[in-house]
Coordinates of C-alpha atoms and ligand atoms in Angstrom, one line a residue:
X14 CA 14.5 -25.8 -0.4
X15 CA 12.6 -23.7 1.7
X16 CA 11.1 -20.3 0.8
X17 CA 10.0 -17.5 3.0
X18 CA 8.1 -15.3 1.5
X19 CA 9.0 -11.4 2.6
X20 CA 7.1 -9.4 -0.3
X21 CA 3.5 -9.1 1.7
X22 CA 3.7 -5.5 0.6
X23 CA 4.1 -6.3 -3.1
X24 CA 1.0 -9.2 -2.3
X25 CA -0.1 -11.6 0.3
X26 CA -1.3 -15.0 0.0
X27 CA -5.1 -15.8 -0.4
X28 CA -6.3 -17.1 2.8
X29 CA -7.8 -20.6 3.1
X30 CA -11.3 -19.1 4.8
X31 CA -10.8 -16.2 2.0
X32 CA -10.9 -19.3 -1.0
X33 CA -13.8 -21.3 0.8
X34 CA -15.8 -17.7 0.9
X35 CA -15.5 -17.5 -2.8
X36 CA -15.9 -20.7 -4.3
X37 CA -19.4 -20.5 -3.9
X38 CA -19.9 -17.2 -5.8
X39 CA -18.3 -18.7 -8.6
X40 CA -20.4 -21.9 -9.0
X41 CA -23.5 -21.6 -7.1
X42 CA -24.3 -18.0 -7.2
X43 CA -22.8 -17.3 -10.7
X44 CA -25.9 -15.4 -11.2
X45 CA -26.0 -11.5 -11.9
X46 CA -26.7 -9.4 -8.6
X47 CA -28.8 -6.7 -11.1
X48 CA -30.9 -9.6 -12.2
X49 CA -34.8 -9.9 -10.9
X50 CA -34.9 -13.3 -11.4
X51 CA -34.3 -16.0 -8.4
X52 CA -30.4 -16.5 -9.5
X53 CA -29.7 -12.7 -8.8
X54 CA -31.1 -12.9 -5.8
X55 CA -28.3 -15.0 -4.1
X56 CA -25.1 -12.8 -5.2
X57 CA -27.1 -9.3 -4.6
X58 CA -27.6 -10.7 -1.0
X59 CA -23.7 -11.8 -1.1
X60 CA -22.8 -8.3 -2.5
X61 CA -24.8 -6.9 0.8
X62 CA -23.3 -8.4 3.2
X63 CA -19.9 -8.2 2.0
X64 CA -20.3 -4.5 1.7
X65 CA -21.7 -3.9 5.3
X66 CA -18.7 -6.1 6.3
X67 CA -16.0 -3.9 5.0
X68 CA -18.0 -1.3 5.7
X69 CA -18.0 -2.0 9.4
X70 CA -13.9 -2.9 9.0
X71 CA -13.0 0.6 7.6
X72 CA -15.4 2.2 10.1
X73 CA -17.4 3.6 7.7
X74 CA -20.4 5.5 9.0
X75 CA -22.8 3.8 6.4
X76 CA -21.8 0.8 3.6
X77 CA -23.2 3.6 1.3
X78 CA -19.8 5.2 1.5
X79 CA -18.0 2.3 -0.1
X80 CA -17.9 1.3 -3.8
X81 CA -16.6 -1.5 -4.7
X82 CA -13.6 -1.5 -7.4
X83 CA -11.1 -3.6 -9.5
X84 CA -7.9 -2.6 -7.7
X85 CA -6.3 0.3 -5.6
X86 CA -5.0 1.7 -8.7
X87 CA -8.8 2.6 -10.0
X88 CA -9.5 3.8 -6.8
X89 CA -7.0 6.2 -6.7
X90 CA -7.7 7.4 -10.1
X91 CA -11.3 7.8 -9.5
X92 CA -10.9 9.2 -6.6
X93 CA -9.1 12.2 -8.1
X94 CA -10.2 12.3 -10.8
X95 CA -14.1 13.0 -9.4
X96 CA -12.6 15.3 -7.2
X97 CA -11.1 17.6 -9.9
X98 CA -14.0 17.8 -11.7
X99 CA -16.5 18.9 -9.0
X100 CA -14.6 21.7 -7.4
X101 CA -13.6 23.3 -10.7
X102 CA -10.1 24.6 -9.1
X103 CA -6.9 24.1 -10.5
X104 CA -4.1 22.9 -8.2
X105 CA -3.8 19.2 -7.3
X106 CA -1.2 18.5 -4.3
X107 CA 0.6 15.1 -3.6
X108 CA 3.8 13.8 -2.6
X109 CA 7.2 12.6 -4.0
X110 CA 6.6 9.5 -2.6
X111 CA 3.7 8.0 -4.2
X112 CA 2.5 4.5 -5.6
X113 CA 2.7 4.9 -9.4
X114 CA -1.0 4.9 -9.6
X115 CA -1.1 8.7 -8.3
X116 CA 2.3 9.7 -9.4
X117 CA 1.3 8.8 -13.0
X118 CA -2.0 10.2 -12.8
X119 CA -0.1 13.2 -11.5
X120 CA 2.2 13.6 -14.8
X121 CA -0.8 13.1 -16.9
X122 CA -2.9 16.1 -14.8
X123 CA 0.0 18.6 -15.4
X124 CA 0.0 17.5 -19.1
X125 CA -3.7 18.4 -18.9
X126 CA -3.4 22.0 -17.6
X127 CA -3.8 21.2 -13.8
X128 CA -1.1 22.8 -11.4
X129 CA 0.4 19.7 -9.9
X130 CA 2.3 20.6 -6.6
X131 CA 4.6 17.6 -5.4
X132 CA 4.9 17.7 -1.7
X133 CA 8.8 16.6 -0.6
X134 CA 9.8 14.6 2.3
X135 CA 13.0 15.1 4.6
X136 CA 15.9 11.9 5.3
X137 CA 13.4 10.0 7.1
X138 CA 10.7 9.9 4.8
X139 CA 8.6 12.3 6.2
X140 CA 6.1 14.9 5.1
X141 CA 7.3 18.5 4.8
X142 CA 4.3 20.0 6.3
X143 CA 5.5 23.2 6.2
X144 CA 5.8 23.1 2.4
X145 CA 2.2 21.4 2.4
X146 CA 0.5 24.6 4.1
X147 CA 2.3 27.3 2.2
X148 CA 1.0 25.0 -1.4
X149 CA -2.5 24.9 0.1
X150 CA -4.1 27.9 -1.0
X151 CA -7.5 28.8 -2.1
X152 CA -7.0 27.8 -5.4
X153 CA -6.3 24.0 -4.3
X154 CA -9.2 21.3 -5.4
X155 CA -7.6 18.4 -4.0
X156 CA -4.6 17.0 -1.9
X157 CA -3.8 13.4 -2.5
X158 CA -1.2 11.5 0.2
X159 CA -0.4 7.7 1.0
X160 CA -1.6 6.9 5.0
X161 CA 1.4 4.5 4.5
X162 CA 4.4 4.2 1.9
X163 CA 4.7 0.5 0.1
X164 CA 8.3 0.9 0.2
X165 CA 9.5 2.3 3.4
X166 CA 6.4 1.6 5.7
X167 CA 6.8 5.7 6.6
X168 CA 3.3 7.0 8.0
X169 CA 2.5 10.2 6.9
X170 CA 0.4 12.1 9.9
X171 CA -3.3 12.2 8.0
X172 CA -5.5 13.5 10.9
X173 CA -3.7 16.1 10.8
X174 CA -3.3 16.8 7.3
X175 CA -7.4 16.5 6.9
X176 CA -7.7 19.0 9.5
X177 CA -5.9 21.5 8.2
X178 CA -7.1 21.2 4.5
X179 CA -10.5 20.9 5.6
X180 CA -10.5 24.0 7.4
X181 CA -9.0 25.7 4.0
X182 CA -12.4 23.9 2.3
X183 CA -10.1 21.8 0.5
X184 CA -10.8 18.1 -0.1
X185 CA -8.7 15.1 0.9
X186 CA -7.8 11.8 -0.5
X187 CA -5.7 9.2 1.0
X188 CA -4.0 6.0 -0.3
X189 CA -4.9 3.7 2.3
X190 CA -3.5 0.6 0.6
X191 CA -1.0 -0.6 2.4
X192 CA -2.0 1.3 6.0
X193 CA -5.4 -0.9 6.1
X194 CA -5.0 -4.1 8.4
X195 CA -1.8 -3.0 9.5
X196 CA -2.5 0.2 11.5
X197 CA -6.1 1.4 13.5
X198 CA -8.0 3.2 10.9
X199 CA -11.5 4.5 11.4
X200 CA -12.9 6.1 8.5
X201 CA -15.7 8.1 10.3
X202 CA -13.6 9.7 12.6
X203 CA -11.4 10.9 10.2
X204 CA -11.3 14.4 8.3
X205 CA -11.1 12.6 4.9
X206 CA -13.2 12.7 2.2
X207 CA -11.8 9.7 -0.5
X208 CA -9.9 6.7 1.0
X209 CA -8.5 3.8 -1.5
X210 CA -7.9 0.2 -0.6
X211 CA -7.3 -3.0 -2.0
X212 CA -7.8 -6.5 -1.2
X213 CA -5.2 -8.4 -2.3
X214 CA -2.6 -6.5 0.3
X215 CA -4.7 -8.0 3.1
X216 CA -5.1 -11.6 2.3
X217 CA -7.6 -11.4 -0.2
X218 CA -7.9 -11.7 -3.7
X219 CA -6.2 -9.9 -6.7
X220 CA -8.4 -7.9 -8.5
X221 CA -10.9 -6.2 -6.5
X222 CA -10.3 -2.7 -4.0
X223 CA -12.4 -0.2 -2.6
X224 CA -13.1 3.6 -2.6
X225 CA -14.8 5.3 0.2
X226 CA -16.7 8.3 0.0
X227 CA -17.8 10.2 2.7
X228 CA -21.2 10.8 2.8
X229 CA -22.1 14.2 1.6
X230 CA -18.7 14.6 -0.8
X231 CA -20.0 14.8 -4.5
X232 CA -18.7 12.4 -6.8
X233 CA -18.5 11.2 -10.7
X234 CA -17.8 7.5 -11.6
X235 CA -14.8 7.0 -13.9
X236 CA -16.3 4.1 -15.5
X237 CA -19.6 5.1 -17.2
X238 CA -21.9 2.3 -18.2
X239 CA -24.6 0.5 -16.2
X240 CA -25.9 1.5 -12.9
X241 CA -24.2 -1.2 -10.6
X242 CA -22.9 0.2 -7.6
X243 CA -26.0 2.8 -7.3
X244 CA -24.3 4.4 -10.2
X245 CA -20.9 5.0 -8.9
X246 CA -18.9 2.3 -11.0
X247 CA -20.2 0.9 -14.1
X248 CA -19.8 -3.0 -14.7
X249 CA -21.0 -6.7 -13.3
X250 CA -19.5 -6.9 -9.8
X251 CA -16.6 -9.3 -9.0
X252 CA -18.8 -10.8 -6.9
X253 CA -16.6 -14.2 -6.2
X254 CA -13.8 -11.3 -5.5
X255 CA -16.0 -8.8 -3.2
X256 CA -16.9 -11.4 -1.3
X257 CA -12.8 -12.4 -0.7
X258 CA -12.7 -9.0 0.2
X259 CA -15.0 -9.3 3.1
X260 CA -14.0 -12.1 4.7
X261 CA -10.5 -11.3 4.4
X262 CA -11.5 -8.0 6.4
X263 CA -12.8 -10.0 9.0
X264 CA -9.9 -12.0 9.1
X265 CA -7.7 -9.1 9.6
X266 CA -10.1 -7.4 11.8
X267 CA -9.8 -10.6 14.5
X268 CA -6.5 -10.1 16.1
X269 CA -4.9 -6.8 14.6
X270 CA -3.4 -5.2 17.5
X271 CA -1.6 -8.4 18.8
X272 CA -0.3 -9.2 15.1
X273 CA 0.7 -5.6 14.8
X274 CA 2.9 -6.3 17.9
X275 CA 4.0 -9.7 16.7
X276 CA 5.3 -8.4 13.1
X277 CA 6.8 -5.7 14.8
X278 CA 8.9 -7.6 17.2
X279 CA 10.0 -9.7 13.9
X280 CA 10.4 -6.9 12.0
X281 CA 13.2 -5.3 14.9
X282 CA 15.1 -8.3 15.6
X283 CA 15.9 -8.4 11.7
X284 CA 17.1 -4.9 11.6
X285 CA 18.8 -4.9 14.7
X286 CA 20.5 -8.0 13.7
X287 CA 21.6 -7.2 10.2
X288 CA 22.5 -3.7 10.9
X289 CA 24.9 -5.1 13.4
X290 CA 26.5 -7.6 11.1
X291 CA 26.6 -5.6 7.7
X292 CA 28.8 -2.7 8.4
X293 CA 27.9 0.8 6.8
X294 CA 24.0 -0.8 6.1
X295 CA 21.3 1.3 7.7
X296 CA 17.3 1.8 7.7
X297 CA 15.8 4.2 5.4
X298 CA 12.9 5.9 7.4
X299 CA 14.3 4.4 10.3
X300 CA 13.6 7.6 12.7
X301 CA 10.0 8.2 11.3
X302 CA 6.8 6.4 12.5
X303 CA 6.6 3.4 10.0
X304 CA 4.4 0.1 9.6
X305 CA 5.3 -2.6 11.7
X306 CA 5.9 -5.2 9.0
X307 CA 7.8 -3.3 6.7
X308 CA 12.2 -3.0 6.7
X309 CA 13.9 -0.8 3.9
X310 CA 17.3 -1.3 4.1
X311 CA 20.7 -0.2 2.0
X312 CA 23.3 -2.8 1.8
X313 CA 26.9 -1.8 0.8
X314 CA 29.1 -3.3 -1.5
X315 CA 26.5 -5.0 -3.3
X316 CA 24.7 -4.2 -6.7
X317 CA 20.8 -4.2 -5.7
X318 CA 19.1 -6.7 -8.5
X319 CA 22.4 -9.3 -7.9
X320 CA 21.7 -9.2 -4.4
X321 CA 18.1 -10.1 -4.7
X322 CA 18.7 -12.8 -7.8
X323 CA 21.0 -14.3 -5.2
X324 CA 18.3 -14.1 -2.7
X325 CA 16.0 -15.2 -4.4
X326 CA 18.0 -18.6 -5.3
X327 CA 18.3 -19.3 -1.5
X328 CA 15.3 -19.0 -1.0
X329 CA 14.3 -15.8 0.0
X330 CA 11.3 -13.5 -2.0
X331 CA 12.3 -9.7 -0.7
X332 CA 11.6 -6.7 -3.2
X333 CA 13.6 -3.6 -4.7
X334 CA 11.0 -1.1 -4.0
X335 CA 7.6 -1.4 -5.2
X336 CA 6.6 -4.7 -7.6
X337 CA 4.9 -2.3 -10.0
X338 CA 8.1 -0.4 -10.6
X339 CA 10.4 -3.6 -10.6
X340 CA 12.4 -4.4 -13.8
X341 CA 12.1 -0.8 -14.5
X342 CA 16.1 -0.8 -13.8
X343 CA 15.1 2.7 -12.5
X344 CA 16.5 4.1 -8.7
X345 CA 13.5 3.6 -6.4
X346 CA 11.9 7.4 -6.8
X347 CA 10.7 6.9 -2.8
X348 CA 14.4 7.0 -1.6
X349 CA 15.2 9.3 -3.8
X350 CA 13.3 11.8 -2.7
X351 CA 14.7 11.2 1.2
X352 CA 17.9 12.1 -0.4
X353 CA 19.4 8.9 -1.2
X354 CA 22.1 8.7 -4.4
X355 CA 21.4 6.9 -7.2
X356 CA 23.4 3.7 -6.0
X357 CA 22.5 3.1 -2.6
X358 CA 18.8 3.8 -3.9
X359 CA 19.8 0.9 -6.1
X360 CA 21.2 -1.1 -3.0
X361 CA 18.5 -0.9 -0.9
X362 CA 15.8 -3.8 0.0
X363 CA 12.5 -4.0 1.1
X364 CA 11.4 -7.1 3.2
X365 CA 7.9 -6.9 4.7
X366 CA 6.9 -9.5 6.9
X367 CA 3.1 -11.0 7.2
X368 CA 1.0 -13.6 8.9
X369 CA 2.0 -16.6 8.0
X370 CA 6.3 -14.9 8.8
X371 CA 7.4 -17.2 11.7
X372 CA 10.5 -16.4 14.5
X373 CA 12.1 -19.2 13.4
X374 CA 11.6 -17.9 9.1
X375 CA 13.1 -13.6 10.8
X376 CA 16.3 -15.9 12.1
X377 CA 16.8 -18.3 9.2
X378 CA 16.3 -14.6 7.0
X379 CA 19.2 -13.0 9.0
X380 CA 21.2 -15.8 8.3
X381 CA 20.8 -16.4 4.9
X382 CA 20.3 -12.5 4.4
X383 CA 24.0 -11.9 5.6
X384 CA 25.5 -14.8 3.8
X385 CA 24.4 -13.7 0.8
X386 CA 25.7 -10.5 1.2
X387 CA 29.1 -11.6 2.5
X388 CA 29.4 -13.7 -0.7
X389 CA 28.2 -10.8 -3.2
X390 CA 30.5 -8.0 -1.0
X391 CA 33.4 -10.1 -1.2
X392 CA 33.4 -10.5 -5.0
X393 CA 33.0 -6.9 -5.6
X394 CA 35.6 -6.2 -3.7
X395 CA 38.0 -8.8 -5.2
X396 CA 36.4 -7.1 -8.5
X397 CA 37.5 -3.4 -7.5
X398 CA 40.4 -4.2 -5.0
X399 CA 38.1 -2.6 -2.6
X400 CA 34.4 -1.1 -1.7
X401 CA 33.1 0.7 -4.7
X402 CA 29.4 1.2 -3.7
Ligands
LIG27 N1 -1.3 2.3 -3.5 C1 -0.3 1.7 -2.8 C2 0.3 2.4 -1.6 C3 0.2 0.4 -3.1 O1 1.2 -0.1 -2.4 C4 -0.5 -0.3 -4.2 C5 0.0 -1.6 -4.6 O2 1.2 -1.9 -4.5 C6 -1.5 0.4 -4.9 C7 -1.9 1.6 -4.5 C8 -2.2 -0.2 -6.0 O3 -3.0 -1.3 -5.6 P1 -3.5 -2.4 -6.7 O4 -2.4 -3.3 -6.9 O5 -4.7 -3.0 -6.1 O6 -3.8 -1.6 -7.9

């Protein structure tokens, strides 16, 4: 049978040029980049040039700015957490709608003693700006929002954001996880002051993210140990992984306005066509400027983990939400926020295309999509003697 594999938010596959870059790092150059000797030589050049390389694909204004991590979820931690601590104020603002790695962090702050403001978002998934200016006040150290959500693709508007909180003096961090490769993003023209990013969302390996810091903006590691990474995150590089990293960059970084174009051409014929054939399903965040790869969509009649078991077993790898929430049996706390119940939180799917997503795998998705829904819909109806969800 064959699978198409709609989850690129939750991961994407390695790349083949990705795998040939690291191989080497793992047998030749096994060395230790801190080492004198001539076997640390070869992985501190590696470690170099990967970071000038994903230096130059973030549009960093200096590889200085980037330290190398083990995943977005330390990034974002570090990130806020070194901002807290150097500004001494109180309030930390985020959103509703945030990857668990900041929303968690978030709980634990305001356990802490920190006033933690969550921003909301209106039907669409939008930002309630107006609520973000009045919470921005004087007393703020830090305001921490996603460029792009992993669940409904919704951008949230950070130029603007950054401007306004940097003329308040208050520093910004943004969750750029799922936005990099997918979207034009250059760091140095940006009013933002931490950005988070991860490798394996771009065809690189797990393991192994990035935090930018803008040159100037104070900072304190969160891992305190050797003096890798000039001193801004203890530990032996991932060097086999940082090197992933890079070339995976440079992968993305070849054809990213015409693949941007392609996925979202894909991404609209599978809306428009199951929208048109599943009555009373819509698009959450549908109105709001979104990714191009990314669909979020409720399905009626249907119980949400059935559906995707049944999906699953024809074939087809789509998501409830976010993978790090899955088997939570919790309503996706993204759609909730936009206003949606309990059960047609439950009922909705995320499918996010990538680039190895053909025409031919978008119409063969449709079909099998709608089947499988017909089949569930039907039997809950013969269950209830009519639509219950
Ligand atoms: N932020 C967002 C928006 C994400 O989607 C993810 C992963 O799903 C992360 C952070 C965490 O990245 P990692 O899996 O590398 O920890």
């Amino acid at each position: 049978m064959k699978s198409y594999y709609l989850d690129h938010n939750a991961t994407t596959p390695v790349a083949e040029e990705v795998f040939q870059a690291m191989r080497p790092c793992l047998v030749e150059h096994f060395g230790n980049p801190s080492s004198l000797h001539r076997f640390g030589a070869g992985p501190a050049r590696i470690l170099r040039e990967a970071r000038r390389q994903v230096a130059s694909f973030l549009g960093a204004a200096s590889e200085k700015e980037i330290v190398f991590t083990s995943c977005g979820s330390e990034s974002n931690n570090t990130a806020i957490r070194s901002a807290l601590r150097t500004t001494g104020r109180k309030r930390f603002i985020t959103s509703s709608v945030e990857h668990s790695s900041v929303k968690k962090l978030a709980a634990q702050l305001e356990k802490e003693g920190y006033d933690v403001v969550l921003i909301g978002v209106d039907a669409d998934g939008r930002l309630d700006r107006d609520e973000l200016i009045q919470a921005a006040t004087d007393e703020t150290a830090l305001v921490s929002l996603m460029a792009a959500n992993n669940e409904t693709g919704v951008l949230f508007p950070i130029e603007e954001v950054g401007d306004l909180l940097h003329k308040r003096g208050i520093l910004f961090h943004v969750d750029a996880v799922q936005a990099a490769g997918k979207m034009p993003l250059v760091l140095k023209d940006l009013p933002v002051d931490f950005a988070s990013f991860s490798a394996h969302k771009i065809y690189g390996p797990k393991g192994v993210g990035a935090l930018y810091v803008k040159d100037g903006v104070e900072y304190h590691s969160l891992v305190i140990g050797g003096a890798q990474e000039r001193g801004r995150r203890a530990g032996t590089e991932n060097i086999a992984g940082i090197s992933g990293f890079a070339r995976a960059c440079e992968l993305v970084a070849e054809n990213s306005e015409a693949e941007r174009e392609r996925l979202e051409g894909l991404r609209n014929f599978f809306e428009e066509e199951v929208v048109r054939n599943c009555e009373g399903s819509f698009i959450n965040g549908l109105k709001a400027p979104r990714l191009a790869n990314t669909s979020n969509i409720f399905f009626p009649d249907v119980e949400g983990e059935a559906f995707l078991m049944a999906l699953d077993q024809e074939g087809i790898a789509a998501s409830g939400g976010s993978a790090c929430m899955s088997g939570a049996g919790e309503p996706s706390h993204v759609l909730k926020a936009m206003g949606l119940p309990d059960h047609q939180a439950k009922a909705s799917l995320r499918f996010s295309m990538g680039r190895f997503t053909t025409e031919k795998d978008v119409r063969d998705a449709v079909r099998i999509t709608l089947s499988v829904w017909q089949r569930l819909a039907r039997q809950t109806k013969s269950r209830h003697g009519k639509a219950v969800i």
